[in-house]
Amino acid sequence: MSISVREVTKLYGSQKALDNVSFEVKTGEIVGFLGPNGAGKSTMMKIITGFIPASSGTVLVNGTGITSDNPELRRTIGYLPENNPLYPEMYVREYLGFVSSLYGITADKKRIDGIIEVTGLSPEHRKKIGSLSKGFRQRVGLAQALIHDPQVLILDEATSGLDPNQVAGIRNLIRDAGREKTVMFSTHIMQEAEAVCDRIIIISNGKIMADELKENIHSVTGRTRQVIRTEFDRPADQAMLLNIRNVVSAKHVSGNQWIIEAEGQEDVRPLIFSFAVSNNLAVISLQKEESNLEEVFRLITGG
Ligand code: ADP
Ligand code: MG
């Protein structure tokens, strides 16, 4: 199932939480929705899941418009809200049964057992939700989002407040779910988006700042900076290294190793290689250091 967000604007009073937002999520994609606090991530997700209406614009799920009175369509969506409202007095099993009845299905014992297994709740499934740790409560939240086997999964900050082991567990769950579902998850953590998703959408102040496949996200800054670590077999001349097209700096590290920085989209490695050949140097190593998502994010959101 696909998600199509078209020119969505959301006003809270006079504040624009979303400003003419458009993007598509294709069937089977895992999309990371990345942005600083207050960017509009949760607002967008509440609109996609039909919990609040947009002020203007439309959201289509598999071609059909999302509205609060379209229970059929909402049933195809699993949603983990940011402040996952759980019922502390309910037992885990009881809660999952209750949630499935809200979706208009009766999850039998087998279905509930299956979900408890998949979400790693087995050791705690006899407890009351209120007595669970934050990590397990988050798993209950995921279980309720998955209980009706939705084709679309919307997860709002699914790993916030969890310890590293719990984070790893939840990320694996998201990746597994992503094999057969369309997944959109929000995060303000760069590494999370890098670790889990196929595509990254960056939002800031209610506006989409970037929408790229993960491997292309660095190109969106417009001023791509490439950092290359290289080693030659003999000493090289710094002035000559600086003559290579697009190279803006050449730092000597040690021995015959250099860190070369270049601007622009053109891959500078072939140019360094040609430079070496024409100067009778052998290239021992030539390694591109990826600028990380965090850096891209700071550049785009100006934070
Ligand atoms: P994010 O999830 O990216 O942190 P939100 O979507 O929660 O961002 O919020 C976007 C902006 O809208 C923020 O400035 C927030 O204060 C504001 N906002 C969110 N919900 C409400 C609301 N119910 N009433 C008024 N303002 C809101
Ligand atoms: Mg939020």
PDB file of C-alpha atoms in Angstrom, residues 75 270 295 302:
ATOM      1  CA  ARG A  75      -8.030  -0.567   9.634  1.00  0.00           C
ATOM      2  CA  PRO A 270      39.438   9.242 -10.493  1.00  0.00           C
ATOM      3  CA  GLU A 295      26.160  16.893   9.272  1.00  0.00           C
ATOM      4  CA  GLY A 302      20.366  25.285  10.202  1.00  0.00           C
TER       5      GLY A 302
END
